Short mmCIF file of C-alpha atoms in Angstrom, two decimals:
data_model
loop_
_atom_site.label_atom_id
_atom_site.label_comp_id
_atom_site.label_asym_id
_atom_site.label_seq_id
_atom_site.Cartn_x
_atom_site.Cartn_y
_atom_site.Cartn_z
CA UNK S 11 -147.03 35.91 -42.49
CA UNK S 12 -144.27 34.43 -40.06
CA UNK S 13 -143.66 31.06 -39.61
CA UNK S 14 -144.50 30.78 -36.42
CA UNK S 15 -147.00 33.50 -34.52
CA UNK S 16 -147.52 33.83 -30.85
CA UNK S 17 -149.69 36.11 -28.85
CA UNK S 18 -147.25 38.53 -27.24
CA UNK S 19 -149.02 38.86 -24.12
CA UNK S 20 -147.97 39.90 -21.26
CA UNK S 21 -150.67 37.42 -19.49
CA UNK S 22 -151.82 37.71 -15.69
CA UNK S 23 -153.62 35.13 -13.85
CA UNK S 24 -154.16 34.85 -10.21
CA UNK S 25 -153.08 31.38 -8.40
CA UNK S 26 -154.70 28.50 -8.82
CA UNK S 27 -156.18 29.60 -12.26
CA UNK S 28 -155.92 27.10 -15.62
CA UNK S 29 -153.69 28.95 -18.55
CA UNK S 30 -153.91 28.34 -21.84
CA UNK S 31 -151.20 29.60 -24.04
CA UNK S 32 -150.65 29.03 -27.84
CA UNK S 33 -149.18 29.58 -30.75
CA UNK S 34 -150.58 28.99 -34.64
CA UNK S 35 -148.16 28.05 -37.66
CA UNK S 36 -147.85 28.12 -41.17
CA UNK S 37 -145.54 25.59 -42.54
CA UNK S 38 -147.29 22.41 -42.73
CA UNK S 39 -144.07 20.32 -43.02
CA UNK S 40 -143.67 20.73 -39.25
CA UNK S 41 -144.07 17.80 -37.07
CA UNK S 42 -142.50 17.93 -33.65
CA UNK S 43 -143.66 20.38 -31.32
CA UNK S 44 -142.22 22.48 -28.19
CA UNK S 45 -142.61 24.20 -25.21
CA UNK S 46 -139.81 25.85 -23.40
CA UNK S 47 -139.92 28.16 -19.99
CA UNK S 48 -137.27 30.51 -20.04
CA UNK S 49 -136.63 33.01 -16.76
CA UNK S 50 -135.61 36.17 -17.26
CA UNK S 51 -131.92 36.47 -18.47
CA UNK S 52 -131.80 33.01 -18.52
CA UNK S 53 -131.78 29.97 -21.03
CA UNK S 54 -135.06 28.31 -22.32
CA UNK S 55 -135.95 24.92 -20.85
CA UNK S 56 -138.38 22.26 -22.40
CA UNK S 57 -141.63 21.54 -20.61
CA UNK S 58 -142.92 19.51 -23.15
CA UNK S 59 -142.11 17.67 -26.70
CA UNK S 60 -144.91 16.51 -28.94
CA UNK S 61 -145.01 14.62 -32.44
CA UNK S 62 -147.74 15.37 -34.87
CA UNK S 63 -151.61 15.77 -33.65
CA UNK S 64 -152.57 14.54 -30.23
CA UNK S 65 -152.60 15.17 -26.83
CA UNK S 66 -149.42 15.07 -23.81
CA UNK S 67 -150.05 15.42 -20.36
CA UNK S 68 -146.80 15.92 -17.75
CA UNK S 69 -148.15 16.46 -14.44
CA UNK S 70 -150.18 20.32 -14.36
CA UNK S 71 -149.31 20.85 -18.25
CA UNK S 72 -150.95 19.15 -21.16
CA UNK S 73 -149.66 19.86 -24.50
CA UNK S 74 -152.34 19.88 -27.55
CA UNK S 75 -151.68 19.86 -31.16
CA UNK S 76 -154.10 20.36 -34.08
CA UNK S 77 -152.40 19.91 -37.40
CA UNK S 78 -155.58 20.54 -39.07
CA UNK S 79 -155.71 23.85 -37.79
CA UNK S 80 -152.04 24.18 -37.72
CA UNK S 81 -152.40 25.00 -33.88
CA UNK S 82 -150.99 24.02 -31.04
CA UNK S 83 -151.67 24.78 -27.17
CA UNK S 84 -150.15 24.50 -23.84
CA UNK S 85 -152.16 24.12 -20.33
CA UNK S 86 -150.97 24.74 -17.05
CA UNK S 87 -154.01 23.43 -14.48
CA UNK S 88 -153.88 24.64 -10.64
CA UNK S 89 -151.27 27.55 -11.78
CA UNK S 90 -148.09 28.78 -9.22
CA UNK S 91 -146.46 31.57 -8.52
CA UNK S 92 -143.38 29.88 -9.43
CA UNK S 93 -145.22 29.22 -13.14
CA UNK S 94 -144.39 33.07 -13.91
CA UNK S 95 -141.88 32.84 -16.78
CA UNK S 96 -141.70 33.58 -20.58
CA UNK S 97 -143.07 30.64 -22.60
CA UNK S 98 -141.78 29.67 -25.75
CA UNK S 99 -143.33 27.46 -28.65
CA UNK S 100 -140.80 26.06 -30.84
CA UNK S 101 -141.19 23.26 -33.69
CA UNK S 102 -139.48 21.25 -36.45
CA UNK S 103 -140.04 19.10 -39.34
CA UNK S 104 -137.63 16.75 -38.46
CA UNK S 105 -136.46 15.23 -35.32
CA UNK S 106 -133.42 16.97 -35.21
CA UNK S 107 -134.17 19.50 -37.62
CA UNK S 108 -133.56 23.37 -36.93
CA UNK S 109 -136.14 25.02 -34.25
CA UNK S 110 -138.87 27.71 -34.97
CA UNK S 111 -139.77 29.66 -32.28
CA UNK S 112 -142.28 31.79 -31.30
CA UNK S 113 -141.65 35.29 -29.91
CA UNK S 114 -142.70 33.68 -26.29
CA UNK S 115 -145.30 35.15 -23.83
CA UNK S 116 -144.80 36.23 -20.61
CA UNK S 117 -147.18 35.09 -17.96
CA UNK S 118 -147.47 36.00 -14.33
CA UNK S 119 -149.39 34.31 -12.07
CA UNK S 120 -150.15 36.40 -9.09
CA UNK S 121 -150.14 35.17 -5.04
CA UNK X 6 -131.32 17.07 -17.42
CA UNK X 7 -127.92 17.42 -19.18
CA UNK X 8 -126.31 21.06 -17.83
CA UNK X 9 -124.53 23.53 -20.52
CA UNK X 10 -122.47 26.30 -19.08
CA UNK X 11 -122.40 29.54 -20.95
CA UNK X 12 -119.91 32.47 -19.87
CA UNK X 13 -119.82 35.05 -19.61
CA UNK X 14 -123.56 36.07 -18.57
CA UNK X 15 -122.98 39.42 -19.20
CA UNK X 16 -120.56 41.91 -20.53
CA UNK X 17 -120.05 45.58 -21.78
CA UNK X 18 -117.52 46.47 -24.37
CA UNK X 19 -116.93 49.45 -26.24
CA UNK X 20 -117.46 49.63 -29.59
CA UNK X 21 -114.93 47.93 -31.95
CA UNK X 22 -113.53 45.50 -29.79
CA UNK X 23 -114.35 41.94 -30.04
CA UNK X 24 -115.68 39.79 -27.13
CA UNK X 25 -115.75 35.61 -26.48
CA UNK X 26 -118.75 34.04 -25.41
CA UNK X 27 -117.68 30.21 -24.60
CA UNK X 28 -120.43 27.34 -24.55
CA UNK X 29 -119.60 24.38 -22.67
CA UNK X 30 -121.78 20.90 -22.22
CA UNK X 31 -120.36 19.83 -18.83
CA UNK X 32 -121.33 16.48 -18.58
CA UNK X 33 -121.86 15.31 -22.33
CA UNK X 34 -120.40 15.61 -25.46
CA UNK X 35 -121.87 17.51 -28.16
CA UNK X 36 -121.15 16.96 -31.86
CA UNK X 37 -123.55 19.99 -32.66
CA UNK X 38 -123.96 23.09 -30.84
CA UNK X 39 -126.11 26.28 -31.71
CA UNK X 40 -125.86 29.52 -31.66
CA UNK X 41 -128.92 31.51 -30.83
CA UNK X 42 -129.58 35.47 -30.76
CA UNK X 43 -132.59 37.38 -29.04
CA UNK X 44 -133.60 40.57 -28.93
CA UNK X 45 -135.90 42.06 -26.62
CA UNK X 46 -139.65 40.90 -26.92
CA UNK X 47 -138.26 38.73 -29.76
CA UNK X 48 -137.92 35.04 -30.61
CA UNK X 49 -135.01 33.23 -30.30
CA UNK X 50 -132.97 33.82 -33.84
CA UNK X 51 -130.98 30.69 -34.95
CA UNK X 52 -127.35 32.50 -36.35
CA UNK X 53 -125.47 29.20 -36.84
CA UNK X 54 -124.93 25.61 -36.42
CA UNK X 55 -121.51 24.76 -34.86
CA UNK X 56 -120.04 20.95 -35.95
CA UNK X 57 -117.18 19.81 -33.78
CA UNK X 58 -113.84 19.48 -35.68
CA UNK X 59 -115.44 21.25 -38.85
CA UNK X 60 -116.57 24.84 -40.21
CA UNK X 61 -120.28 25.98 -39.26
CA UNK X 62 -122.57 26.38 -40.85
CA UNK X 63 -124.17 30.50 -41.14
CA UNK X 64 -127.95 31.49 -41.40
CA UNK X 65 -128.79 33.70 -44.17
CA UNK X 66 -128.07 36.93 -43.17
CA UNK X 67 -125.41 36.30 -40.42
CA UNK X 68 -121.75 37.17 -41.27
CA UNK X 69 -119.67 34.43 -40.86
CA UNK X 70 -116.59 37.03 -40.67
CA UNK X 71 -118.27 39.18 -38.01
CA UNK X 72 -119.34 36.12 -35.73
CA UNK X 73 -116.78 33.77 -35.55
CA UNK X 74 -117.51 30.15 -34.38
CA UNK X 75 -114.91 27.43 -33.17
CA UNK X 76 -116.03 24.06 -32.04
CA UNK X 77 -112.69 22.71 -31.11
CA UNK X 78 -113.68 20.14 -28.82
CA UNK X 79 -116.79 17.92 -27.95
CA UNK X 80 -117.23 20.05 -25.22
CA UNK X 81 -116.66 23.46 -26.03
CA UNK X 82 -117.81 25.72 -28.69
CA UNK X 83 -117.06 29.74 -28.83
CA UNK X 84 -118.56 32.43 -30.33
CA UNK X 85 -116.55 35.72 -30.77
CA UNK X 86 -118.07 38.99 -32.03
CA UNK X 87 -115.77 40.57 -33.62
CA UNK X 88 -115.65 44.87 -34.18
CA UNK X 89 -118.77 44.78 -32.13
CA UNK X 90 -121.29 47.94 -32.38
CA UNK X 91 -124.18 49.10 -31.19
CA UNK X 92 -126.50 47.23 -32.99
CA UNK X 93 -124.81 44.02 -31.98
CA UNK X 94 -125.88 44.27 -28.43
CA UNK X 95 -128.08 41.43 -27.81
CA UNK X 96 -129.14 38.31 -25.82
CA UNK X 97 -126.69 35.40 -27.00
CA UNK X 98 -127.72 31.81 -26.01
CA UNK X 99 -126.29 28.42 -27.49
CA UNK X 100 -127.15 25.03 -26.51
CA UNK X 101 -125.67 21.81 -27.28
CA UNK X 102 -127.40 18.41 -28.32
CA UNK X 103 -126.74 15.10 -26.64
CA UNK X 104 -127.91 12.63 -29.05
CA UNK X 105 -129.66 13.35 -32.25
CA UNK X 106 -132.75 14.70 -31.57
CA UNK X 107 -134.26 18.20 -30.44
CA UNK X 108 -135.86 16.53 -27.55
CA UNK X 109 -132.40 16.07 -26.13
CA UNK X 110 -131.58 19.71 -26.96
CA UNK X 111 -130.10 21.96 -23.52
CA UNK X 112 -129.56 25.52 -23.68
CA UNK X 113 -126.86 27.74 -22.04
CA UNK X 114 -128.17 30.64 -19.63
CA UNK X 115 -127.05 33.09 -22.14
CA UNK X 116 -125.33 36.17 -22.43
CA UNK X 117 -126.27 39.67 -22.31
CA UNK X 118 -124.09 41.85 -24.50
CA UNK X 119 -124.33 45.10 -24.66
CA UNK X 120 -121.77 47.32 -26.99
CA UNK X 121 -121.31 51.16 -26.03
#
């Protein structure tokens, strides 16, 4: 089992629509908890940073983390065009520890 | 956000040679950069943690003597591939941390290279 598993996707959704994307985990020693965007051929950028179980809400995207369940979600409410990109969990047991990452799914979000 | 230059974005080389990839925080100084690799429909692969002004430190699995790392300054870190094949081609990204935490962690727009 991998460390860090990710539905592969690709996902389509047309505009406006909520997304939910996630990604489960083995090791329970992790405790911070990412979500990047990356464009194509280009470098992944954080949306979001949790630590440990809870909720985080940034504007349309709310973060979610279950530790019990060793899963963790992203939302994206009122989706854009501009939201079609390859997302990326990522996590850590320590705060500047090295970074797992999922294999990322790619989501377009159609006019 | 803090901005890290990576260059080239691309290049082709033929098999043997070696090719540069340079990182570069522009307007902070990093005491660690990382080197990242990612293949297609794949997750980003951590190959090694680069410490300015000391040796860095390999992933299991990654030869040190095939990718060489320099972190010379606080603002630059390089990655050379050397002999490059085939099966090096690849999507290379680093990024650079201001501060100490993962939260303040920036990533490069990578570098496509693909070995003929």
């Amino acid at each position: 089992q991998k460390e860090v598993e990710q539905d592969p996707g690709p996902l389509s959704v047309p505009e406006g629509a909520i997304v939910s994307l996630n990604c489960t985990y083995s090791n329970s020693a992790f405790q911070y908890f990412m979500w990047y965007r990356q464009y194509s051929r280009k470098g992944p950028e954080l949306l979001m940073y949790t630590y440990s179980s809870g909720n985080k809400e940034d504007g349309r995207f709310t973060a979610q983390v279950d530790k019990s369940s060793k899963y963790i979600s992203l939302f994206i409410r009122d989706s854009q065009p501009s939201d079609s990109a390859t997302y990326l969990c990522a996590m850590s047991s320590g705060a500047n520890s090295k970074l797992t990452f999922g294999k990322g799914i790619t989501l377009s979000v159609r006019p | 956000g803090a901005v890290v230059s990576q260059h080239p974005s691309w290049v082709i080389c033929k098999s043997g040679t070696s090719v540069k990839i340079e990182c570069r925080s522009l307007d902070f100084q990093a005491t660690t950069m990382f080197w990242y690799r990612q293949f297609p429909k794949q997750s980003l692969m951590l190959m090694a943690t680069s410490n300015e002004g000391s040796k860095a430190t390999y992933e299991q699995g990654v030869e040190k003597d095939k990718f060489l790392i320099n972190h010379a300054s606080l603002t630059l870190s390089t990655l050379t591939v050397t002999s490059a094949h085939p099966e090096d081609s690849s999507f290379y990204i680093c990024s650079a941390e201001e501060g100490t935490t993962n939260e303040k962690l920036f990533f490069g727009s990578g570098t496509q290279l693909s070995v003929l």
